[in-house]
CSV table of C-alpha atoms and ligand atoms in Angstrom, one decimal:
chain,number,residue,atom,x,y,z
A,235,UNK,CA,47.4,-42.5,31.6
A,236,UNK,CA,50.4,-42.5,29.3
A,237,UNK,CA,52.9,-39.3,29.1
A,238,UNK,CA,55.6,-38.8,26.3
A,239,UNK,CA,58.0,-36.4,28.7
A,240,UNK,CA,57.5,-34.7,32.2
A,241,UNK,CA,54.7,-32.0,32.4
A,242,UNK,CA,55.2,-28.8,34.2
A,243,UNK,CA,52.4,-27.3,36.6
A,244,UNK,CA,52.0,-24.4,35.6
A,245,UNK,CA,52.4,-22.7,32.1
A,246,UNK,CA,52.2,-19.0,29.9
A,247,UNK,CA,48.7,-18.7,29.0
A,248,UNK,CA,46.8,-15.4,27.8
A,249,UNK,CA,43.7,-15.3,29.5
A,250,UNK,CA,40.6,-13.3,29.4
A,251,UNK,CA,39.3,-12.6,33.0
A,252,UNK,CA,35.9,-11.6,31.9
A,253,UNK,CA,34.1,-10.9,28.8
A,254,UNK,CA,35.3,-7.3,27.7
A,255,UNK,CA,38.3,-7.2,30.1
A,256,UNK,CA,41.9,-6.5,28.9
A,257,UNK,CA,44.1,-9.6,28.2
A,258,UNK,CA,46.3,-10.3,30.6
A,259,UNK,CA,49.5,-12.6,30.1
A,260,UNK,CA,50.0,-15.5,32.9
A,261,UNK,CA,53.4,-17.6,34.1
A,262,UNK,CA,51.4,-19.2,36.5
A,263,UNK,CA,48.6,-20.6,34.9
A,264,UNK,CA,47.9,-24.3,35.7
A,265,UNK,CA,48.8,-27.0,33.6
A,266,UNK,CA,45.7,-29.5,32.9
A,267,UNK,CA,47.9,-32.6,34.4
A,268,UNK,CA,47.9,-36.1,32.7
A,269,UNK,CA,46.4,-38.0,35.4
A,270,UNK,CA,43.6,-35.6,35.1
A,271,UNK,CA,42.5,-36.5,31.6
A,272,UNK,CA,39.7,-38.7,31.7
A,273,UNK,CA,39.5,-41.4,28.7
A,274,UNK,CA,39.4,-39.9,25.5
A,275,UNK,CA,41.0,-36.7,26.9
A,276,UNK,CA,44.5,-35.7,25.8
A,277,UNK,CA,47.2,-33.2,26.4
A,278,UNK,CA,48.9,-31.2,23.5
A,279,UNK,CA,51.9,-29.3,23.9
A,280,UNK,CA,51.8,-26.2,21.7
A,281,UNK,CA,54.1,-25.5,18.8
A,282,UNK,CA,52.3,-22.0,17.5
A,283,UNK,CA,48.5,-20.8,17.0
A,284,UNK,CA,47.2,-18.6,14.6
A,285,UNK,CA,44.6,-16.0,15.8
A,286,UNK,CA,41.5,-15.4,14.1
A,287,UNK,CA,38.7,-12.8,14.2
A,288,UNK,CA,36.6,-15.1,16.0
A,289,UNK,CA,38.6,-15.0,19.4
A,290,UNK,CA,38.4,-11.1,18.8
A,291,UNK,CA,35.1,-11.8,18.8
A,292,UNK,CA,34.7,-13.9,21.8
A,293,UNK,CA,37.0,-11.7,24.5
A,294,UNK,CA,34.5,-8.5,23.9
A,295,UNK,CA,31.5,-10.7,23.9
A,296,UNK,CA,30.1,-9.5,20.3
A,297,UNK,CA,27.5,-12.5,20.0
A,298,UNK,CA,24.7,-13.5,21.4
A,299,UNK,CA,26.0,-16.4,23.3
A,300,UNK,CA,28.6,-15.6,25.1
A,301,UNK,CA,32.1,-17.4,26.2
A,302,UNK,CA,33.4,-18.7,29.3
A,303,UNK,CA,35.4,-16.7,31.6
A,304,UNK,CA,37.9,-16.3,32.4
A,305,UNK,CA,39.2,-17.3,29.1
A,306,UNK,CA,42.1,-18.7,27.2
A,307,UNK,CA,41.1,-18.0,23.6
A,308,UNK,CA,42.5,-19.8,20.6
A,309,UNK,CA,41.4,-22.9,17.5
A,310,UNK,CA,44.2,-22.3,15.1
A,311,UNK,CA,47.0,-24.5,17.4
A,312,UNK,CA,49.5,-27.3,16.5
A,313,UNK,CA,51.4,-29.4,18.9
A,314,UNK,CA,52.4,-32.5,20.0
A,315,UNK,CA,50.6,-34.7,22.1
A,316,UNK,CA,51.9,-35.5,25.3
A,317,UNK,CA,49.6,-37.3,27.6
A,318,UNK,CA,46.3,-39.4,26.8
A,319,UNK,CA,44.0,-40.3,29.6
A,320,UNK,CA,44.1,-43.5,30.9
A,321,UNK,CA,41.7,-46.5,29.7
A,322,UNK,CA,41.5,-44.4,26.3
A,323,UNK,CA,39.9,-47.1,24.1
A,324,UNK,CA,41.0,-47.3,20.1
A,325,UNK,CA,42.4,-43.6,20.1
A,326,UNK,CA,43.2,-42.1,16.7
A,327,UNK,CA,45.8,-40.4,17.7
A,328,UNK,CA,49.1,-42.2,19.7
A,329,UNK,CA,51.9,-40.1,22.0
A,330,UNK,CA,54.6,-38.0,20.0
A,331,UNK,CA,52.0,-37.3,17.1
A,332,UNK,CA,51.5,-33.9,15.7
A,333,UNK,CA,47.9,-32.8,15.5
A,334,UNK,CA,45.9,-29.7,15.6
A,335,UNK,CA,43.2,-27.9,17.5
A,336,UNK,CA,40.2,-26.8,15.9
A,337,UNK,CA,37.1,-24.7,16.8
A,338,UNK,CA,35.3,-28.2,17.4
A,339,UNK,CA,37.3,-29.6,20.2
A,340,UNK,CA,34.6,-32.5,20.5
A,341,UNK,CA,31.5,-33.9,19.7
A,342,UNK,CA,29.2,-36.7,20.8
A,343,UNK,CA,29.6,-38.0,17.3
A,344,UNK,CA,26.4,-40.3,17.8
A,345,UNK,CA,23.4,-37.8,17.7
A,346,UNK,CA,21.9,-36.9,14.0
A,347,UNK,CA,23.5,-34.0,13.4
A,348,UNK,CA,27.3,-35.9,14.2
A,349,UNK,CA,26.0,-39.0,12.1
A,350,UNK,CA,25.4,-36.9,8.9
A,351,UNK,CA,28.5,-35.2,9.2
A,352,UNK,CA,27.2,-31.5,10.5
A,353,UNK,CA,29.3,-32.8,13.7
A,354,UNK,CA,29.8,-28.6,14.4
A,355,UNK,CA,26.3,-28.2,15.4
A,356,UNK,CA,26.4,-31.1,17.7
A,357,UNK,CA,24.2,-29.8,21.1
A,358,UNK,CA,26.9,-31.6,22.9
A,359,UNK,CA,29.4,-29.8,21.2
A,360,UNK,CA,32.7,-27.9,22.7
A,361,UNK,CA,34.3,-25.2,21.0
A,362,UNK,CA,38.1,-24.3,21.7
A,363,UNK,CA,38.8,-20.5,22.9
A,364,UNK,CA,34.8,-20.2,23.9
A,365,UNK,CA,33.1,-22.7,25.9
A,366,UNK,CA,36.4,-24.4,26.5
A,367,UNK,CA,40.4,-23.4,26.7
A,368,UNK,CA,41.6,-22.8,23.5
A,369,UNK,CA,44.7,-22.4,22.0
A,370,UNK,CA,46.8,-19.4,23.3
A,371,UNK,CA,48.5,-21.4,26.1
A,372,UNK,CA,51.5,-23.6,26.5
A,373,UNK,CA,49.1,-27.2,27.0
A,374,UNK,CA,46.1,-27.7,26.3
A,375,UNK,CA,43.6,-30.1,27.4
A,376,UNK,CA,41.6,-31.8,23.9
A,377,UNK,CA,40.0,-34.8,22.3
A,378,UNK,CA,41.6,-37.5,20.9
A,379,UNK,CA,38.6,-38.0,18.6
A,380,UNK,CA,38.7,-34.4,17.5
A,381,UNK,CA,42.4,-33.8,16.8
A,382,UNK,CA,43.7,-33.1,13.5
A,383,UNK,CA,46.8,-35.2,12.4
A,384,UNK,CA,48.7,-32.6,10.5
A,385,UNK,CA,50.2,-34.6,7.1
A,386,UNK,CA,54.1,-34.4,6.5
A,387,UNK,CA,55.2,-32.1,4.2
A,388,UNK,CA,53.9,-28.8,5.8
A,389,UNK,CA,55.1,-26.7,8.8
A,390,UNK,CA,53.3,-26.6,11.9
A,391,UNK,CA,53.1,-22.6,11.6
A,392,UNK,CA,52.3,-23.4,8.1
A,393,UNK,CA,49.5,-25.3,8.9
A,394,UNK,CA,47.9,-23.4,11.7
A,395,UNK,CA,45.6,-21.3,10.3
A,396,UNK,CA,43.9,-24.2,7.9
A,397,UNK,CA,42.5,-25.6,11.1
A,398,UNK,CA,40.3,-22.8,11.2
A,399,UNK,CA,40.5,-20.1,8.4
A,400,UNK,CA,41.2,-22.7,5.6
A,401,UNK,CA,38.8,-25.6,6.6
A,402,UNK,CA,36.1,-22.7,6.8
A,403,UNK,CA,36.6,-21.4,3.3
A,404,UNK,CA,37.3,-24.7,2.2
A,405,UNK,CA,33.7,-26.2,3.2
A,406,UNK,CA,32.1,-22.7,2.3
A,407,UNK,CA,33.1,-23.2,-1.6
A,408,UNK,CA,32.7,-26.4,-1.5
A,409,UNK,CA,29.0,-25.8,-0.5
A,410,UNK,CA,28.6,-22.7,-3.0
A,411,UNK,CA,27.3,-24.9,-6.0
A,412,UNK,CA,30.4,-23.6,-8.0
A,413,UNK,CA,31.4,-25.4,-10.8
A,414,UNK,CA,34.9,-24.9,-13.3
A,415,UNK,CA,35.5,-21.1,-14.7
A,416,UNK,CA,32.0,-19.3,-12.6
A,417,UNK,CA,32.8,-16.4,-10.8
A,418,UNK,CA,32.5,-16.2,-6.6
A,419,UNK,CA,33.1,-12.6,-5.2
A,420,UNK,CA,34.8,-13.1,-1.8
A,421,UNK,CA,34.2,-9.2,0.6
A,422,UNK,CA,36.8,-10.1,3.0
A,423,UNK,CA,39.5,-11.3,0.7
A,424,UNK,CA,42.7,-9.5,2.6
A,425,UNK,CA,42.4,-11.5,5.5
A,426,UNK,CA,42.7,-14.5,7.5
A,427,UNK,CA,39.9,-16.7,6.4
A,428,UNK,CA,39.6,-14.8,2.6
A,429,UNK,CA,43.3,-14.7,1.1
A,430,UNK,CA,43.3,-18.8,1.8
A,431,UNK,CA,39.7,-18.9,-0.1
A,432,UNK,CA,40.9,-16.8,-2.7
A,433,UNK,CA,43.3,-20.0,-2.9
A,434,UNK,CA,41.1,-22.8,-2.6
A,435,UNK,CA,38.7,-21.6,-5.3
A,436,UNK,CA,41.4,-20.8,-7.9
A,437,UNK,CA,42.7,-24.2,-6.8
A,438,UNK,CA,39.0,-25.2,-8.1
A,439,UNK,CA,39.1,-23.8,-11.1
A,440,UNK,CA,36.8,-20.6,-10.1
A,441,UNK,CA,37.4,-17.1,-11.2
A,442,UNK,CA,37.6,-14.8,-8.5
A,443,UNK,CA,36.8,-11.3,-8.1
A,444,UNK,CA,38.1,-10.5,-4.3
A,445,UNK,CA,36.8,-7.4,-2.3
A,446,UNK,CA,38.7,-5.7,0.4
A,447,UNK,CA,40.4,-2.4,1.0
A,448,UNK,CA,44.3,-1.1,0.5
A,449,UNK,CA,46.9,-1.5,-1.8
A,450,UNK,CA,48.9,-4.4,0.4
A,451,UNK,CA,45.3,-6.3,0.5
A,452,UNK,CA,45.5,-6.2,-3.0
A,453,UNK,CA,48.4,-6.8,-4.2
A,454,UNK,CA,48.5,-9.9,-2.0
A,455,UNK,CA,44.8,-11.8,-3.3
A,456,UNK,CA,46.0,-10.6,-7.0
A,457,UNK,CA,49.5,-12.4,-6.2
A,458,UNK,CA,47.3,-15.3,-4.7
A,459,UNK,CA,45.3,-16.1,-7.8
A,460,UNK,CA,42.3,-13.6,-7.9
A,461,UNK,CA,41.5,-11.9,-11.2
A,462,UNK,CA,40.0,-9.3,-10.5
A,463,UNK,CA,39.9,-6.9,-7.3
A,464,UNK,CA,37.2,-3.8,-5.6
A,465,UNK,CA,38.6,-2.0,-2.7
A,466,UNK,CA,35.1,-1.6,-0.8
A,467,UNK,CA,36.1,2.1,0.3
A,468,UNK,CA,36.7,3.6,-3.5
A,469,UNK,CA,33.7,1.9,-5.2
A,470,UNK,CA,31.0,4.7,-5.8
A,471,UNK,CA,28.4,1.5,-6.9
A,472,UNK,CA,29.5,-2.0,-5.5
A,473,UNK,CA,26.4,-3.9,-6.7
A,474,UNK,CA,27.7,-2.4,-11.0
A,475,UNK,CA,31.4,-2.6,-10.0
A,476,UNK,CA,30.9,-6.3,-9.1
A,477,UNK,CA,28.7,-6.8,-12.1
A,478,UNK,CA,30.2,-4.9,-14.9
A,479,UNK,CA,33.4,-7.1,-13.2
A,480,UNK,CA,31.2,-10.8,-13.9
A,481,UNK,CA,30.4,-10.7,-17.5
A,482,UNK,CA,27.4,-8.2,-16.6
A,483,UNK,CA,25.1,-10.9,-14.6
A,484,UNK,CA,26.5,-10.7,-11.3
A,485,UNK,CA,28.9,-13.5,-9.6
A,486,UNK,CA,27.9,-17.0,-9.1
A,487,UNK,CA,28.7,-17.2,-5.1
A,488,UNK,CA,29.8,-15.0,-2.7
A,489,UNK,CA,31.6,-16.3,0.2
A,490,UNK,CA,31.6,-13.6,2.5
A,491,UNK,CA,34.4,-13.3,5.4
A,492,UNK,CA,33.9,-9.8,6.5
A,493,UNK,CA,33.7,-9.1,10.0
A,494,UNK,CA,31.2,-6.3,9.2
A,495,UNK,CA,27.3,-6.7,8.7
A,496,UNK,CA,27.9,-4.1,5.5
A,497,UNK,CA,29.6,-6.5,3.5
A,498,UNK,CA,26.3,-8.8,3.4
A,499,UNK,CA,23.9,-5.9,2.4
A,500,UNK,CA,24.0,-5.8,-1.1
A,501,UNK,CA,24.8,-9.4,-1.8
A,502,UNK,CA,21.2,-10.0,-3.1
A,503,UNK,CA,21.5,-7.6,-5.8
A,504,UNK,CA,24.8,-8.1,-6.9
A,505,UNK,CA,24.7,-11.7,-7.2
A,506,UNK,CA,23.8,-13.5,-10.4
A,507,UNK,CA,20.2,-15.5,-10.3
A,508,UNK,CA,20.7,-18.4,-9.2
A,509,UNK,CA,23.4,-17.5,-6.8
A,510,UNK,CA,24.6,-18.7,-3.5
A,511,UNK,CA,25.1,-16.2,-0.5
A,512,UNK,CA,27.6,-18.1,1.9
A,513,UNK,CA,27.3,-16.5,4.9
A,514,UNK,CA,30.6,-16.9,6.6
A,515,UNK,CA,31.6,-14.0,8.2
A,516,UNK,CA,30.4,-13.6,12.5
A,517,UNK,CA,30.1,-9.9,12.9
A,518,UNK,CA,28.7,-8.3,16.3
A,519,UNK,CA,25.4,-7.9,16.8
A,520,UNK,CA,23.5,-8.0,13.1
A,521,UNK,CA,21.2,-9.3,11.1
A,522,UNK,CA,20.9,-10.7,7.5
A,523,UNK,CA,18.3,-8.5,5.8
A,524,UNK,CA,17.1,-9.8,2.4
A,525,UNK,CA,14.6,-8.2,-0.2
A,526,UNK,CA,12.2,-11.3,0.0
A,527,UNK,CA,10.9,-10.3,-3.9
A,528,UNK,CA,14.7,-10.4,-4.9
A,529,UNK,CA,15.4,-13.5,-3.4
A,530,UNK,CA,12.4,-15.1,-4.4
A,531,UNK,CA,12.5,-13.6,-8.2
A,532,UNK,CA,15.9,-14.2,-8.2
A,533,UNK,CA,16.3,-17.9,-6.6
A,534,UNK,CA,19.1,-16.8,-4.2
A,535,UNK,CA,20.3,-19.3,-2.2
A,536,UNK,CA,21.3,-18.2,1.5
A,537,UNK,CA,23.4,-20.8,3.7
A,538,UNK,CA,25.3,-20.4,6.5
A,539,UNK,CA,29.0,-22.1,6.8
A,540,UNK,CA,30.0,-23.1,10.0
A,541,UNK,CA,33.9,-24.2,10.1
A,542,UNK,CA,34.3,-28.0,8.9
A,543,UNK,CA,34.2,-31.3,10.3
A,544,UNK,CA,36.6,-33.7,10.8
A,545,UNK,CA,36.9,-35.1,7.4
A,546,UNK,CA,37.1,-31.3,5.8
A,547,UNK,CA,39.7,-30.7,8.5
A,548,UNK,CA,41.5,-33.1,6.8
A,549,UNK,CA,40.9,-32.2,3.0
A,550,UNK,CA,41.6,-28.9,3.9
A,551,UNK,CA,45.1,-29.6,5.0
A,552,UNK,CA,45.6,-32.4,2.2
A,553,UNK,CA,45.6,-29.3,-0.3
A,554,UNK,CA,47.9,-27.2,1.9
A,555,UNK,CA,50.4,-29.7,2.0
A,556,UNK,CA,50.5,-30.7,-1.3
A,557,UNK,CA,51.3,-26.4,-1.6
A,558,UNK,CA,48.0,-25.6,-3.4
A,559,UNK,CA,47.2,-23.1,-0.5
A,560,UNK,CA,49.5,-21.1,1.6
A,561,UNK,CA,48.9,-18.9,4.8
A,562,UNK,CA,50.1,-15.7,4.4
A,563,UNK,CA,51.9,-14.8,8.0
A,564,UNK,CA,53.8,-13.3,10.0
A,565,UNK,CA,54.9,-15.1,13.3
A,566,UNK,CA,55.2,-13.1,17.0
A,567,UNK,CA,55.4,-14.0,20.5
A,568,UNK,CA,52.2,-14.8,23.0
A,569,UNK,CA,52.5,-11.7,24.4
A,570,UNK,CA,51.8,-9.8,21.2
A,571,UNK,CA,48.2,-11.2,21.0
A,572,UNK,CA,47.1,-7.9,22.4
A,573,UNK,CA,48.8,-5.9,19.5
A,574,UNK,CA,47.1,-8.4,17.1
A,575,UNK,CA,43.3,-7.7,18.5
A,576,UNK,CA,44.0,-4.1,18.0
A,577,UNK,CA,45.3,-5.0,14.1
A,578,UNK,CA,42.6,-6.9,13.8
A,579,UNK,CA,39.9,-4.3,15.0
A,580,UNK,CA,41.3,-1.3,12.6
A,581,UNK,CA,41.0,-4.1,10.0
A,582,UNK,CA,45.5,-4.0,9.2
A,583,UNK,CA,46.5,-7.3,9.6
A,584,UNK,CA,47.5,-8.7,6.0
A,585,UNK,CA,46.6,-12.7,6.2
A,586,UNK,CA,47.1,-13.8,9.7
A,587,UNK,CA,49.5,-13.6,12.2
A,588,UNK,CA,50.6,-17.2,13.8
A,589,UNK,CA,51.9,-16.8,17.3
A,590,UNK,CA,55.1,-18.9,18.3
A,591,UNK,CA,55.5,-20.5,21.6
A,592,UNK,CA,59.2,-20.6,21.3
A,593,UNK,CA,59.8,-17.0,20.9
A,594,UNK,CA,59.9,-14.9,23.8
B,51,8ID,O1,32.7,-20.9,10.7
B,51,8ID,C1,32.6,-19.7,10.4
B,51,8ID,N1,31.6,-19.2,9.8
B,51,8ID,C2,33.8,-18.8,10.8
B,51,8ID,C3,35.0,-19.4,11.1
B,51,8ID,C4,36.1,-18.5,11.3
B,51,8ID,C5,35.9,-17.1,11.4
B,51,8ID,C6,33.6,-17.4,10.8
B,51,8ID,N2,34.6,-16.6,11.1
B,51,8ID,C7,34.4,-15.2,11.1
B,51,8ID,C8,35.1,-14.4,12.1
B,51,8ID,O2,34.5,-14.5,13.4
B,51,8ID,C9,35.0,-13.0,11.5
B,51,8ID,O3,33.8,-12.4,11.8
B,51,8ID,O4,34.8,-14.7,9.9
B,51,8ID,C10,35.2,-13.3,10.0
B,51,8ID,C11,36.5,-13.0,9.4
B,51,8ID,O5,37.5,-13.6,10.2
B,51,8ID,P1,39.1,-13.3,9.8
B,51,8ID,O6,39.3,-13.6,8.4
B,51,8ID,O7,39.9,-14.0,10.9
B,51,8ID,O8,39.1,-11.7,10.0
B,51,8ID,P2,40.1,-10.6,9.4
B,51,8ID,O9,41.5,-11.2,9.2
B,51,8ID,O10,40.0,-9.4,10.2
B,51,8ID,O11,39.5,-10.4,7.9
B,51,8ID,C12,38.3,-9.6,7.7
B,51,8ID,C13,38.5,-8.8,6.4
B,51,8ID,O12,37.3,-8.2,6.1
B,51,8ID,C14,37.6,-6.9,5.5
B,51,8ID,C15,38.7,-6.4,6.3
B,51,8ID,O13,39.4,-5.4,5.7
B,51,8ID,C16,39.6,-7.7,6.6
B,51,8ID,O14,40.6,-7.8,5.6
B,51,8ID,N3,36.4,-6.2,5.4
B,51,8ID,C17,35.6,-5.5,6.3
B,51,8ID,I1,36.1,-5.4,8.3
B,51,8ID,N4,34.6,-4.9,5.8
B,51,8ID,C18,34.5,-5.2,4.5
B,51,8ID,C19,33.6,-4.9,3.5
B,51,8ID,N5,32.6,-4.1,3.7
B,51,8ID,C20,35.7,-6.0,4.2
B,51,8ID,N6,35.9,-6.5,3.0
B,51,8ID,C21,35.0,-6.2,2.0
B,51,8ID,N7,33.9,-5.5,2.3
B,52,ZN,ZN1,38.5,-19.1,13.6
């Protein structure tokens, strides 16, 4: 075991007692302790965490698998690592480094799925703020294999929300068959994970037509690079808005981040033949439904996105560095994550908000 300063044993976490429950804000919640960490294992002191819908999500138990409790949600984080666990063989990552938390806090990295790079659907896999703590605590315990080094030349609250938001988006376009000048529709577009894809795909050369609701939603993904703009609650036709908006035919892609089942609906129609739905969005308890002579007639293509692996971690945060993609946020304390669920829920949180461990 190797340790960069002295850990504390105990530590302000928010935790989830059980799913549903009320968040409740700890002093005394124990510190994972260095000679703990088994090889491999490391601790990260936290700098600041963004929140996304996701952890929402997992504290009212919306899916069909559920998370641990009690909980300590959280995948957006950046901090320095403080401990490794002893006998830790060849570890990517060395004391004092700054690195991020991601959804994927480990995987075997040996079974098929790791080996062709799909390492988030490893059956071994753990996943921060769900089946282990996440994010929204002082330390957390981690991977030294799964750790993001975050590059110079961006801010750790700057670079939060790629580990999650951005590297989702990021893979999602890459995987929508979009090529220089086609048009990709993004429903979701105001928030977290859609004003940094509005972003990435102008940073790509796409056009985009973004989809959300409110004039601060909108003026933002026009500011960001989107060319065109639907609020979802005006439109009287979605499916002729978005096509009379895409030379006639319908975008290219759609890459959709709502947290609502609506915003898939009428994707089939809207989209251009040849299409590609990119299911991205997680919201509770739906199902895709797809006219099976439209998406046959029309050779849509359906795929779901599921965050990144290590590798688009790291692309993903290239580009924010270099400033081709910025987070839009606002920073607050730990103890205004409740306040950001409810903002979250009514759907009036403008980007993301990053949480700060060094404000009180
Ligand atoms: O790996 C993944 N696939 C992944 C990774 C991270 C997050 C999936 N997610 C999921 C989350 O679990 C959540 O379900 O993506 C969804 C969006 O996460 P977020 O960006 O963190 O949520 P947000 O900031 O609340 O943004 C959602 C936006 O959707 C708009 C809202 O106004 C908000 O700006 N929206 C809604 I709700 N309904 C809409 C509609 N019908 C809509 N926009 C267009 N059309
Ligand atoms: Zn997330």
């Amino acid at each position: 075991m190797s340790t960069f300063e002295p850990i504390p044993k105990t530590m302000k976490a928010a935790v989830i007692p059980s799913t549903g429950a009320s968040l409740v804000i700890r002093d005394d919640e124990p510190v994972p302790q260095p000679e703990d960490l088994l090889p491999g294992e490391c601790l990260v002191k936290m700098d600041c965490t963004g929140v996304c819908h996701t952890d929402l999500h997992a504290a009212k138990g919306d899916w069909p698998i559920p998370a641990k409790t009690p909980l300590i949600g959280g995948h957006e984080g950046v901090g320095i690592v403080v401990a490794i666990g002893a006998h830790t063989q060849d570890s990517p990552v060395k004391l004092g480094d700054r690195v991020g938390i991601k959804w994927l806090a480990d995987s075997c990295l040996d079974c098929e799925s790791c080996r062709k790079g799909l390492e988030q659907v490893c059956l071994k896999g753990k996943y921060s703020g769900f089946t282990v703590d996440g994010t929204f605590s002082e330390y957390v315990h981690s991977y030294v294999r799964h750790v993001t080094p975050i590059p110079d030349g961006i801010g750790s609250a700057e670079a939060a929300s790629i580990l999650c938001a951005g590297v989702t988006v990021y893979r999602a376009i890459k995987y929508s068959h979009c090529g220089i000048g086609d048009w990709i529709v993004l429903p979701g577009a105001g928030g977290g994970l859609g004003h940094l894809a509005v972003q990435y795909a102008s940073a790509m050369g796409l056009r985009v037509l973004a989809i959300d609701t409110g004039a601060d939603k909108r003026d933002l993904v026009m500011k960001l690079g989107a060319e065109k703009w639907i609020d979802f609650k005006e439109t009287k036709d979605l499916v002729k808005d978005i096509q009379d908006a895409t030379d006639g035919l319908g975008p290219h892609a759609a890459v959709i981040t709502a947290a609502t089942g609506k915003a898939y609906e009428q994707a089939i129609d809207y989209l251009r033949p040849g299409g590609y739905l990119m299911a991205v969005g997680l919201p509770a308890k739906a199902s895709l439904s797809a006219d099976i002579f439209f998406t046959v007639t029309k050779s849509i293509s359906i795929l779901g996105s599921y965050v990144g692996n290590r590798q688009d971690a790291r692309e993903a945060l290239d580009i924010a560095a270099r400033g081709k993609v910025k987070c839009y946020f606002s920073t607050k304390s730990l103890s205004a994550l409740k306040e950001t669920y409810e903002g979250l829920e009514k759907g009036n949180i403008v980007g993301r908000i990053v949480l700060d461990f060094k404000r009180q």
